[in-house]
PDB file of C-alpha atoms in Angstrom:
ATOM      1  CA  UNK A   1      40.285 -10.748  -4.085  1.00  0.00           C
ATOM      2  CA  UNK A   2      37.134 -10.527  -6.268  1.00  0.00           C
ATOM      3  CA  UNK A   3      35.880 -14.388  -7.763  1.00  0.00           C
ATOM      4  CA  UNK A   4      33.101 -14.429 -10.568  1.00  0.00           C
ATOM      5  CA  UNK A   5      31.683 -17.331 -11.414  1.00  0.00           C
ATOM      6  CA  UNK A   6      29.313 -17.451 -14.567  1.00  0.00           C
ATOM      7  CA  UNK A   7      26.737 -20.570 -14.814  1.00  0.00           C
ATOM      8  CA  UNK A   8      26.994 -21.498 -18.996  1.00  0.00           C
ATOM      9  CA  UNK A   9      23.768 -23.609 -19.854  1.00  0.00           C
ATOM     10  CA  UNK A  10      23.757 -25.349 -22.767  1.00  0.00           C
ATOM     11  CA  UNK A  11      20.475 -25.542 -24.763  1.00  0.00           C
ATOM     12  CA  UNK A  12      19.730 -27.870 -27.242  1.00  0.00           C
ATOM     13  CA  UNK A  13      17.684 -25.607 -29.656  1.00  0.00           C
ATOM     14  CA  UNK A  14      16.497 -28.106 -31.834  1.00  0.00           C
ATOM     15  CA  UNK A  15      14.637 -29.798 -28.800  1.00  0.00           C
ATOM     16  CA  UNK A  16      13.144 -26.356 -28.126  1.00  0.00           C
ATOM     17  CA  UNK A  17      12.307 -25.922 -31.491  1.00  0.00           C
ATOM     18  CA  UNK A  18       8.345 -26.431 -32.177  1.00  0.00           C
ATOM     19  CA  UNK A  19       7.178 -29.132 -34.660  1.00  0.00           C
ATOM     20  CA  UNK A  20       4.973 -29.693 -37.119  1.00  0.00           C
ATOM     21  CA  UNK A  21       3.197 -33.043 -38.164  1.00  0.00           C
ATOM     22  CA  UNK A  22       0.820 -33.841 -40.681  1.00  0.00           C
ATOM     23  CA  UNK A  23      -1.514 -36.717 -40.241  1.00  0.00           C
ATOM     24  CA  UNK A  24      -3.078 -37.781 -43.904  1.00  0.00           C
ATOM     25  CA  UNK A  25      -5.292 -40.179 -44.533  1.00  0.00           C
ATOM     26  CA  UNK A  26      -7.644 -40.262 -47.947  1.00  0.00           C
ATOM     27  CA  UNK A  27     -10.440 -38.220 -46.770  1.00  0.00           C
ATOM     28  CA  UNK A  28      -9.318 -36.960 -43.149  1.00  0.00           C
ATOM     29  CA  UNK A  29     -12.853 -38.481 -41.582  1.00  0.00           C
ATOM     30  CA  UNK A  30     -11.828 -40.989 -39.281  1.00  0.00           C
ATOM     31  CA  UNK A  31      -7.908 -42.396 -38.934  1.00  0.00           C
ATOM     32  CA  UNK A  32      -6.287 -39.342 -39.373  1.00  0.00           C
ATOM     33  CA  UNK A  33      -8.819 -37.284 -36.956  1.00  0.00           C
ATOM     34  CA  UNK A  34      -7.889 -39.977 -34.131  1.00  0.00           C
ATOM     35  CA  UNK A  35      -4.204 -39.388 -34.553  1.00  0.00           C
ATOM     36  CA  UNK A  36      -4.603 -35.803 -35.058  1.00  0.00           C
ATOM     37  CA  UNK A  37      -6.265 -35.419 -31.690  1.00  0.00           C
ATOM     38  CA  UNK A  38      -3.900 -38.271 -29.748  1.00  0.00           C
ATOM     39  CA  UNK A  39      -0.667 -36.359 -31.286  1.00  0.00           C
ATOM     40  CA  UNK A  40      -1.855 -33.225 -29.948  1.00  0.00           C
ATOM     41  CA  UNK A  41      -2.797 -34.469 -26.206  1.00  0.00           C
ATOM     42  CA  UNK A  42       0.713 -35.855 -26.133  1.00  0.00           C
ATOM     43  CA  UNK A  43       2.978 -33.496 -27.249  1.00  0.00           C
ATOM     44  CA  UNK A  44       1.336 -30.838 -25.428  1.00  0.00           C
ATOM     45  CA  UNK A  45       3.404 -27.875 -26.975  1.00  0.00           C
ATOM     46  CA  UNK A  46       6.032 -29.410 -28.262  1.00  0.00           C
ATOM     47  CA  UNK A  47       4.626 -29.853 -31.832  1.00  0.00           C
ATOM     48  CA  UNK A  48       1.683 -28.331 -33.980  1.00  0.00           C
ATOM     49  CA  UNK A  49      -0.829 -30.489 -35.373  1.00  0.00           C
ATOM     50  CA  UNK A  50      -2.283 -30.933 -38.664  1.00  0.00           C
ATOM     51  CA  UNK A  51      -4.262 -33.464 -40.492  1.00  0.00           C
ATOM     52  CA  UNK A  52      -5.839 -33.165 -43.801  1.00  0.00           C
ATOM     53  CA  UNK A  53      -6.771 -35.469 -46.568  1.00  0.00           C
ATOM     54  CA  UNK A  54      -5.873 -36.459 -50.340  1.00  0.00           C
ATOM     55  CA  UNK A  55      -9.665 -35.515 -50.339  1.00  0.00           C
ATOM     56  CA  UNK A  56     -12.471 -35.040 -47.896  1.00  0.00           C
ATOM     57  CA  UNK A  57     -15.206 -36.703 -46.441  1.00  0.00           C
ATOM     58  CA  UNK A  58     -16.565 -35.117 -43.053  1.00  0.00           C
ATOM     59  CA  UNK A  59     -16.028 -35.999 -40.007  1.00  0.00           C
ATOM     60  CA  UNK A  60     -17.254 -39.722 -39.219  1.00  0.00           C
ATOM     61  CA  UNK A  61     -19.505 -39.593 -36.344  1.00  0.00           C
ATOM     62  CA  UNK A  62     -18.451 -43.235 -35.713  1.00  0.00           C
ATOM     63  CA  UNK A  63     -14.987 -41.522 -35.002  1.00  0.00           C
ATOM     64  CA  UNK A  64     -16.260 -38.690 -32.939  1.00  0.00           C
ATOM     65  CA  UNK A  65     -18.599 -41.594 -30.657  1.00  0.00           C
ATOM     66  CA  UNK A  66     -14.896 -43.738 -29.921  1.00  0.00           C
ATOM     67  CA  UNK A  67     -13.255 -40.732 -29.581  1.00  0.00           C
ATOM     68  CA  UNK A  68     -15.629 -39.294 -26.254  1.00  0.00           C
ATOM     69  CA  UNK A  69     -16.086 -42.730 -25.063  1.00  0.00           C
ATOM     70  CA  UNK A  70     -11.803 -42.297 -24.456  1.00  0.00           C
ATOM     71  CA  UNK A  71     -12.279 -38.462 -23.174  1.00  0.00           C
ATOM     72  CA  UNK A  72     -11.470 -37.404 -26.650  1.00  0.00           C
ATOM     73  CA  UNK A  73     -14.086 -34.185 -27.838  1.00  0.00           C
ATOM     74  CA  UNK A  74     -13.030 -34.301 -31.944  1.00  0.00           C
ATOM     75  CA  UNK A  75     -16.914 -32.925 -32.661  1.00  0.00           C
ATOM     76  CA  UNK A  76     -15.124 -29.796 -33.602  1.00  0.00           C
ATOM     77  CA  UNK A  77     -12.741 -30.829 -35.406  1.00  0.00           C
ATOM     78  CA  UNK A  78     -12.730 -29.828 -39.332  1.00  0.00           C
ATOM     79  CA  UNK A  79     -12.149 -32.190 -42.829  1.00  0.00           C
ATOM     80  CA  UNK A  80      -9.446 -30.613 -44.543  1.00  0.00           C
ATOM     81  CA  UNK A  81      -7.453 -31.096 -47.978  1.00  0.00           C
ATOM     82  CA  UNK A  82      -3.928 -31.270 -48.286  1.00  0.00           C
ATOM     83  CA  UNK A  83      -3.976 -28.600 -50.537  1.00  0.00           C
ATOM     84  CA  UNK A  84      -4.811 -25.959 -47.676  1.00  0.00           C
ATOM     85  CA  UNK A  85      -1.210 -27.057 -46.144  1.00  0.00           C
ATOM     86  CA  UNK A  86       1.235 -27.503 -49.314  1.00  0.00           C
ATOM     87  CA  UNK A  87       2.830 -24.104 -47.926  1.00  0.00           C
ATOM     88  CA  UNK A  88       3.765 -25.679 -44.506  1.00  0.00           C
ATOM     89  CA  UNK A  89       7.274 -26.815 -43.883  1.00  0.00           C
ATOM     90  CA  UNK A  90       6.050 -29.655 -42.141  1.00  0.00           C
ATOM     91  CA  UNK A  91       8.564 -31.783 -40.011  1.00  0.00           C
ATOM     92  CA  UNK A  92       6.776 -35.040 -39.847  1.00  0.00           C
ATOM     93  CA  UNK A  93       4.303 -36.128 -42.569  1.00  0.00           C
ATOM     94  CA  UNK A  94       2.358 -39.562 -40.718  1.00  0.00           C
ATOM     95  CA  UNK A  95       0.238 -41.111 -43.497  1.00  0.00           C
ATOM     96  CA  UNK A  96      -2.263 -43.597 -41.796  1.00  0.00           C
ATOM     97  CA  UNK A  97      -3.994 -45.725 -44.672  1.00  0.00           C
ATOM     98  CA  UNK A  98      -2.070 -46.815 -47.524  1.00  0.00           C
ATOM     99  CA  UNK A  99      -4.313 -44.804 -50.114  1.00  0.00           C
ATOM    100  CA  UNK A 100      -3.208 -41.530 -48.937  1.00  0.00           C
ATOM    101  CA  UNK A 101       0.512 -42.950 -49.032  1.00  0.00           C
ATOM    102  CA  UNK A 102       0.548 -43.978 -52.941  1.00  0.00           C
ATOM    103  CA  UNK A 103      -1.487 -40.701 -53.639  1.00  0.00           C
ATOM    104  CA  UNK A 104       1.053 -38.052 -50.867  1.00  0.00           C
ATOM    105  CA  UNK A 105       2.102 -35.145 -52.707  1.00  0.00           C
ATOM    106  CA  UNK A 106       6.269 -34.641 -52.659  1.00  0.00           C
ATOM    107  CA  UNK A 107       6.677 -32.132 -49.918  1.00  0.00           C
ATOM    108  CA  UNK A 108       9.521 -30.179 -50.395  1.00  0.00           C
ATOM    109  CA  UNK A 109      12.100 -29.022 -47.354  1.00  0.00           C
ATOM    110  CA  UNK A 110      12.551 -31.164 -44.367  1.00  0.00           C
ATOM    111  CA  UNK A 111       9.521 -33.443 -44.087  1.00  0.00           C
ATOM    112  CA  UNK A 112      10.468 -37.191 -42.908  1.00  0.00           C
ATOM    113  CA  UNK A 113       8.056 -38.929 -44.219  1.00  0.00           C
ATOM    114  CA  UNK A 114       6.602 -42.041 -41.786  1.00  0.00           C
ATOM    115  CA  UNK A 115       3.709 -44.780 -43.047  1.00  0.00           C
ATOM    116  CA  UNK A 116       1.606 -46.874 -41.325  1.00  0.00           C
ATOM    117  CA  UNK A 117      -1.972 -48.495 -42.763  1.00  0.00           C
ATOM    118  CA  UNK A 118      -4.514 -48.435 -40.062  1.00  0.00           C
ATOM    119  CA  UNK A 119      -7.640 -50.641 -40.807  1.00  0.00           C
ATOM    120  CA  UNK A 120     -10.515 -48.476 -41.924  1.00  0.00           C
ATOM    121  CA  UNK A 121     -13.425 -48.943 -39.359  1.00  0.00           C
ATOM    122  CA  UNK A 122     -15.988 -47.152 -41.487  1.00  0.00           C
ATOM    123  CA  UNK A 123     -15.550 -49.842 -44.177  1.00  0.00           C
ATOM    124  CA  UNK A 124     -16.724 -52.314 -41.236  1.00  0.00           C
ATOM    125  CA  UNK A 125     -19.809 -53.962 -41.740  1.00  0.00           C
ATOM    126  CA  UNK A 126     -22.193 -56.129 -39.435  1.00  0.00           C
ATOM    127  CA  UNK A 127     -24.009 -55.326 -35.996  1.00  0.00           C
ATOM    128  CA  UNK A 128     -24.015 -51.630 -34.077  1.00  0.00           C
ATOM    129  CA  UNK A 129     -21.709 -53.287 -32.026  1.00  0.00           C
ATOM    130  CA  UNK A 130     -19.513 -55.231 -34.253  1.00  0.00           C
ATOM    131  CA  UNK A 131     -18.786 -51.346 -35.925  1.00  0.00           C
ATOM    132  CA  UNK A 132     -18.246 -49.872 -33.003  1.00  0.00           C
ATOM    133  CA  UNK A 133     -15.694 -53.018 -31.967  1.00  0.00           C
ATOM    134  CA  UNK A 134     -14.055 -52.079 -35.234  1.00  0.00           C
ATOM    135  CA  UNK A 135     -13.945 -48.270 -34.518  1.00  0.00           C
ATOM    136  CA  UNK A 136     -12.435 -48.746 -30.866  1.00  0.00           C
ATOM    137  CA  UNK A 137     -10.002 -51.636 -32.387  1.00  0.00           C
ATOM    138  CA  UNK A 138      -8.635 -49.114 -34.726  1.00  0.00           C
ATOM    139  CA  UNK A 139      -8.489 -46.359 -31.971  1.00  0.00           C
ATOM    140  CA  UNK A 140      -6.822 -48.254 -30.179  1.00  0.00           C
ATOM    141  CA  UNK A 141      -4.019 -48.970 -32.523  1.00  0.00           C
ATOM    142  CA  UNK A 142      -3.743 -45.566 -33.354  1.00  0.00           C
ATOM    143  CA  UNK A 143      -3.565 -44.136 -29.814  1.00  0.00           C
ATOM    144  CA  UNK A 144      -0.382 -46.352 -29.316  1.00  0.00           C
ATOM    145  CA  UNK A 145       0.895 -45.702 -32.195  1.00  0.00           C
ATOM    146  CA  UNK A 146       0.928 -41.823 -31.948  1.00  0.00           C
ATOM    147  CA  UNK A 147       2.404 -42.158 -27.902  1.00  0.00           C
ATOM    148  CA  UNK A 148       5.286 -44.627 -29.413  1.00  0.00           C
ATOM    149  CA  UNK A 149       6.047 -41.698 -32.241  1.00  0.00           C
ATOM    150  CA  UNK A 150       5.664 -39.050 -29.651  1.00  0.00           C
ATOM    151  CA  UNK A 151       8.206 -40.928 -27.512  1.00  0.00           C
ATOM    152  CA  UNK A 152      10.472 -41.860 -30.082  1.00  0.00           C
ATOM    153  CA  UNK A 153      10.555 -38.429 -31.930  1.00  0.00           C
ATOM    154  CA  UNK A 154       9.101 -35.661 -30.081  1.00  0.00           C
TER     155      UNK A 154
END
């Protein structure tokens, strides 16, 4: 007598599935390059990610400094518009100031939409180290914000 015994695995393809988040901020400087580069250290490859601005500004050197100081190279990181990524059927659209939330383009498809309004740390004004207080402050926030989504959605 001849037994076969087949192994079924199930799969859940939507957790295999890749995602894609957009991080947008007004001019994709600061907030939004902090979150880009915390999103993408902790989803590793489960996720793509973006970040772009209702316009742009450069990159904030204050934001690059806070960034190394947590292991964090975002020195080659880019500015972008959100223009350059209307054709993206993102799956998670994170706006981080409330400026870039009132001005978000409708993004048609999937796209759940999620808001939260970091402080700005290059409005901060006072000492070199009062602004750079500010900057980490705000890093900070950010950094635990992006794990939470990351655990909660990724």
């Amino acid at each position: 007598m001849h037994h076969q015994y087949y192994l079924v695995i199930r799969i859940n393809l939507k957790k295999l599935e890749t995602k894609t988040i957009l991080v947008l901020c007004t001019g994709n400087s600061c907030r939004s390059q902090m979150a880009e580069a915390y999103l993408r250290n902790f989803v590793k490859e489960k996720a793509t990610i973006y970040s772009a601005g209702v316009e742009t500004h450069g990159l904030n050197p204050g934001a690059v400094a806070i960034m190394l100081e947590d292991g964090m190279d975002i020195s080659h990181h880019t500015s972008n518009n959100i223009q350059e990524y209307l054709h993206i059927n993102f799956d998670y659209v994170i706006t981080v100031c409330d400026n870039a939330k009132e001005r978000c383009p409708v993004f048609p498809g999937r796209a759940q939409v999620f808001h939260h309004n970091f402080p700005d740390p290059a409005k901060a004004s006072g000492t070199a180290n009062e602004i750079k207080e500010h900057f980490r402050y705000t890093r900070n926030l950010i950094k635990n914000y992006c794990a939470d989504f990351v655990q909660r959605y990724l």
